[in-house]
GROMACS .gro file of C-alpha atoms in nm:
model
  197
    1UNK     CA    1   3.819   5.747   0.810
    2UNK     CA    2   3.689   5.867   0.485
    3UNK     CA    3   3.420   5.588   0.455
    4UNK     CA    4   3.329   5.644   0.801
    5UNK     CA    5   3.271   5.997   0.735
    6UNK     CA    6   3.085   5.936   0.403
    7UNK     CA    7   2.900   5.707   0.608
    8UNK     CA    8   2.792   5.995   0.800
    9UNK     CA    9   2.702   6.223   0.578
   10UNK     CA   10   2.494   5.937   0.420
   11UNK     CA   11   2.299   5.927   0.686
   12UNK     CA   12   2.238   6.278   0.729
   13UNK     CA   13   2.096   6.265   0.408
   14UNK     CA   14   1.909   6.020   0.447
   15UNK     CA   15   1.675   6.142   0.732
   16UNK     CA   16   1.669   6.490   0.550
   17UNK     CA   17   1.574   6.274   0.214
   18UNK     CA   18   1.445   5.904   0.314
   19UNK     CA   19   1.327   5.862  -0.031
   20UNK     CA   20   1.678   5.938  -0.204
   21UNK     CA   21   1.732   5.643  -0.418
   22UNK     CA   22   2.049   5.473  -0.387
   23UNK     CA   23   2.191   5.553  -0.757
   24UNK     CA   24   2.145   5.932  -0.674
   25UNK     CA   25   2.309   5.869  -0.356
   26UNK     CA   26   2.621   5.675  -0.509
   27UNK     CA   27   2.654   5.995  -0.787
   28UNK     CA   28   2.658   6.198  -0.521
   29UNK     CA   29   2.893   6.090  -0.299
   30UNK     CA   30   3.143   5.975  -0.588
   31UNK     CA   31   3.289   6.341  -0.555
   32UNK     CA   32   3.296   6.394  -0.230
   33UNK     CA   33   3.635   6.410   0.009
   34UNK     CA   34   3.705   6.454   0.354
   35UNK     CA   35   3.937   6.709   0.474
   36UNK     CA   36   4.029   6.744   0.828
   37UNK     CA   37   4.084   7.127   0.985
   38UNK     CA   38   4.311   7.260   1.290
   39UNK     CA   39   4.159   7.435   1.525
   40UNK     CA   40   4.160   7.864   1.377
   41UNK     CA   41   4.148   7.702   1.029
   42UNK     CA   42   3.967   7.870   0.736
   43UNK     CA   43   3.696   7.619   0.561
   44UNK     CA   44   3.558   7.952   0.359
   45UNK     CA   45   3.741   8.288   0.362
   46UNK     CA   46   3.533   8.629   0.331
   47UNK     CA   47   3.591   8.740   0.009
   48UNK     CA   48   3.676   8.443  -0.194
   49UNK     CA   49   3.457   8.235  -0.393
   50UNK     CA   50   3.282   7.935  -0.240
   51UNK     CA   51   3.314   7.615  -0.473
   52UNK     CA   52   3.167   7.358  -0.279
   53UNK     CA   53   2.880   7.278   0.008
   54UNK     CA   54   3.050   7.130   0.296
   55UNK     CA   55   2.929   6.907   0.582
   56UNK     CA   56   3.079   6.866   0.936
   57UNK     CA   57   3.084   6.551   1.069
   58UNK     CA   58   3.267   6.617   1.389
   59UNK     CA   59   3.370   6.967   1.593
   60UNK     CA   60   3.240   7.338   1.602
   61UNK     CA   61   3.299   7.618   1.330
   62UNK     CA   62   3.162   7.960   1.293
   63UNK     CA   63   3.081   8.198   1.106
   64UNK     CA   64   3.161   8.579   1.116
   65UNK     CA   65   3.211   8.908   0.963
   66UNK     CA   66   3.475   9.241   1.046
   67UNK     CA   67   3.240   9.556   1.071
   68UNK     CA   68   3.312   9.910   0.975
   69UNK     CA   69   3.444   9.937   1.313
   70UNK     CA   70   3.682   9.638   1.305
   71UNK     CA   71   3.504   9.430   1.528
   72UNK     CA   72   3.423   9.064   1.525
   73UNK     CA   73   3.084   8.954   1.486
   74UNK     CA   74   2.998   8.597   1.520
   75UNK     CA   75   2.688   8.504   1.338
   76UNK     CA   76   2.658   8.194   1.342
   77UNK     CA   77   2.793   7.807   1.496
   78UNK     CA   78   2.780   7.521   1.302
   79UNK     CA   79   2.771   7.173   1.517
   80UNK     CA   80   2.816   6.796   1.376
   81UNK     CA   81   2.643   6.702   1.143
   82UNK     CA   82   2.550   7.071   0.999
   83UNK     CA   83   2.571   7.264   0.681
   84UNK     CA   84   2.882   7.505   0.615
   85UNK     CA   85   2.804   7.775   0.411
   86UNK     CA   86   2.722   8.133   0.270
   87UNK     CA   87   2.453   7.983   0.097
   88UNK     CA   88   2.322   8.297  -0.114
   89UNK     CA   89   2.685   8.306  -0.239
   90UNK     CA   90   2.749   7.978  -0.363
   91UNK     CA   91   2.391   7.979  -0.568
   92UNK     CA   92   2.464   8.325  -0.726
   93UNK     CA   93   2.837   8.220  -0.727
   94UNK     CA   94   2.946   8.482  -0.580
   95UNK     CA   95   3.229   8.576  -0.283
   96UNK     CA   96   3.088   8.520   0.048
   97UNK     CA   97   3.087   8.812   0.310
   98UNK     CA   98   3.156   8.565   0.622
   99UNK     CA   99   3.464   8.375   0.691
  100UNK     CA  100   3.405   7.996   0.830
  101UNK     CA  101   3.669   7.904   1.096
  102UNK     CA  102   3.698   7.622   1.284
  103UNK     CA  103   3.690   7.631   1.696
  104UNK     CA  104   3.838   7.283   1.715
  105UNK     CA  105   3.966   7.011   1.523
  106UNK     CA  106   3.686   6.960   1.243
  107UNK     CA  107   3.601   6.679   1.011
  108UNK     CA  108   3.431   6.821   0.679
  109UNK     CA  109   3.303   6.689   0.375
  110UNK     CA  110   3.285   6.889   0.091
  111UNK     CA  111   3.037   6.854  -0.179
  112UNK     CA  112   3.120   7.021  -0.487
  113UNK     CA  113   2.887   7.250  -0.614
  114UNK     CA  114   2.894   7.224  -0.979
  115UNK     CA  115   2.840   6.804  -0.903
  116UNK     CA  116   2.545   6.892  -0.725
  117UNK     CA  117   2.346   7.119  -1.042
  118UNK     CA  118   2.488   6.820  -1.224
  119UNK     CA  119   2.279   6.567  -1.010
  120UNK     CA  120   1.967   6.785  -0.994
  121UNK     CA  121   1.975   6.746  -1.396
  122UNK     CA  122   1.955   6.328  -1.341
  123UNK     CA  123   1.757   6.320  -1.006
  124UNK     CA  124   1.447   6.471  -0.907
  125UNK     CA  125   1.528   6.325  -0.573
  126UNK     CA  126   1.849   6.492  -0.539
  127UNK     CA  127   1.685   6.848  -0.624
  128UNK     CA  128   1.455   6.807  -0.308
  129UNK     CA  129   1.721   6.724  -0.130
  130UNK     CA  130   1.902   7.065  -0.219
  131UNK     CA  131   1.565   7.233  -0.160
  132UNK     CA  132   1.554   7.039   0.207
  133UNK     CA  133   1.910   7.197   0.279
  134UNK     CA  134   1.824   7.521   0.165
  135UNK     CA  135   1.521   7.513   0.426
  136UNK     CA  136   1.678   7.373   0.712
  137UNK     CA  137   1.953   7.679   0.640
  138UNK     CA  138   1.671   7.918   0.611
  139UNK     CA  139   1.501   7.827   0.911
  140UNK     CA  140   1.827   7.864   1.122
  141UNK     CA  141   1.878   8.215   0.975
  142UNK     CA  142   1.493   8.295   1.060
  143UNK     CA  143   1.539   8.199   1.422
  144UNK     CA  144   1.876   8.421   1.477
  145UNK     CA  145   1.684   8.754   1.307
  146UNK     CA  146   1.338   8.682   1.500
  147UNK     CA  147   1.572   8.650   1.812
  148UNK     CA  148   1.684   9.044   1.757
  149UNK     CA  149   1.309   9.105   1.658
  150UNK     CA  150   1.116   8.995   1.950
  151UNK     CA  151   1.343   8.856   2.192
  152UNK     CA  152   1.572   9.072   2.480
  153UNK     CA  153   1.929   9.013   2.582
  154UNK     CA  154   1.831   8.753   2.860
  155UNK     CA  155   1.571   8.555   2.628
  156UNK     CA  156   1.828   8.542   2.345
  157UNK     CA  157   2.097   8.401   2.607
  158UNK     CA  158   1.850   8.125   2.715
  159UNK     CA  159   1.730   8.052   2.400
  160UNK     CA  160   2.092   7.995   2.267
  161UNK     CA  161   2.099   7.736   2.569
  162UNK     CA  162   1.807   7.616   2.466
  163UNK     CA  163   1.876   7.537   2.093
  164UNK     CA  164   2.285   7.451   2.151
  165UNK     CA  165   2.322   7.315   2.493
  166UNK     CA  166   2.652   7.152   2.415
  167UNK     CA  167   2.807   7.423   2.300
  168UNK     CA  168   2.770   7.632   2.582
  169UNK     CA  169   3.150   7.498   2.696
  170UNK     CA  170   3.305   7.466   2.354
  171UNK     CA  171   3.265   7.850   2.250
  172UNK     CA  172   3.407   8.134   2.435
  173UNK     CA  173   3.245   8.421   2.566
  174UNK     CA  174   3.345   8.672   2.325
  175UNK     CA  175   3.229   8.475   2.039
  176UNK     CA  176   2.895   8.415   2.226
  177UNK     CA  177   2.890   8.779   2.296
  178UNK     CA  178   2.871   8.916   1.935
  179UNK     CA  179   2.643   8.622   1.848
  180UNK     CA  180   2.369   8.710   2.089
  181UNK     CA  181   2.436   9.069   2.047
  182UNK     CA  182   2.522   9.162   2.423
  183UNK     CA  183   2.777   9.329   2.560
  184UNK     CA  184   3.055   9.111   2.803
  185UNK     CA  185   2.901   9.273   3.131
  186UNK     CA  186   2.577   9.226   3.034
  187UNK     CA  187   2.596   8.843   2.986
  188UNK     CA  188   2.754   8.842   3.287
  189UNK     CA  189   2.475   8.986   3.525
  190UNK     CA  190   2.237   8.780   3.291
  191UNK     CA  191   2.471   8.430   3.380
  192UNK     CA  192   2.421   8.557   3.736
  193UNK     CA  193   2.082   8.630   3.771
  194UNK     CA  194   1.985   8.275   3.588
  195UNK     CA  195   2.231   8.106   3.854
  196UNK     CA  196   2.086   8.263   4.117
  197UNK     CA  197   1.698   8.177   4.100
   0.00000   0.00000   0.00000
């Protein structure tokens, strides 16, 4: 299982990077391990310092926050073969202000952190690779604040079918609800109005 996983992630790499050389690769990888979650497990914790990048290679996780009001706010899903993490935090190492849960049984690699400013010391390759991560996080935060920008309730809702279509069965509607930023009712006459054209 762990080789398979590795095996994974190598690949993942390896379409964000194609020019990664295989030395970097092997440093890399050295410190990796695979950990597998429960479903409602905690791969990052609000509050706590984040140590490592990690990489799903199989299930769902997301990310969210408590307001001032106590309620739940999802801001984020992470699919195979994505990036887990509060990003800003673990380059300023600092606590991150989302927790990271798991929706189902999850298969992560992490990637320790202080391995990877290690490897950007040895391998220019390895650097763009970090800066290719950091984009490809960027550009999914971009897309969820233009969504609130320019988008209404019923474009958001499509466009999260759009971008995710198969997680439209694996998250529930609550969670999808305080992702998209719409009340339950509301999604519901939106659902129905879609279904019915």
């Amino acid at each position: 299982m762990q080789k398979e996983n590795i095996d994974i992630l190598s690949k993942a790499i390896l379409l964000l990077n194609p020019k990664m050389e295989e030395q970097a690769m092997d440093y890399l990888l050295d410190s990796c391990f695979v950990t597998t979650y429960q479903n409602r497990d905690e791969i990052i914790r609000v509050d706590e310092n984040q140590k490592n990048l990690y990489f799903l290679t199989d299930g769902l996780v997301r990310a969210y926050y408590i307001d001032a009001k106590g309620n739940d706010i999802t801001i984020r899903f992470v699919n195979n073969q994505g990036w887990i993490t509060h990003y800003t935090a673990l380059l300023s190492n600092t606590t991150s202000k989302y927790t990271f849960q798991c929706l189902e049984e999850c298969t992560v690699i992490a990637l320790p952190y202080k391995r990877i400013k290690q490897c950007y010391n040895q391998f220019p390759s390895l650097e763009r690779l970090g800066r290719l991560i950091a984009e490809s996080i960027l550009k999914t935060q971009q897309a969820r604040i233009e969504s609130f920008q320019f988008l209404d309730a019923e474009e958001r809702y499509l466009e999260f079918l759009n971008s995710y279509p198969a997680l439209f069965n694996r998250v529930s509607l609550s969670h999808l609800c305080t992702y998209l930023g719409i009340q339950r009712q509301s999604l519901t006459r939106i659902r129905k109005k879609i279904a019915s054209r």
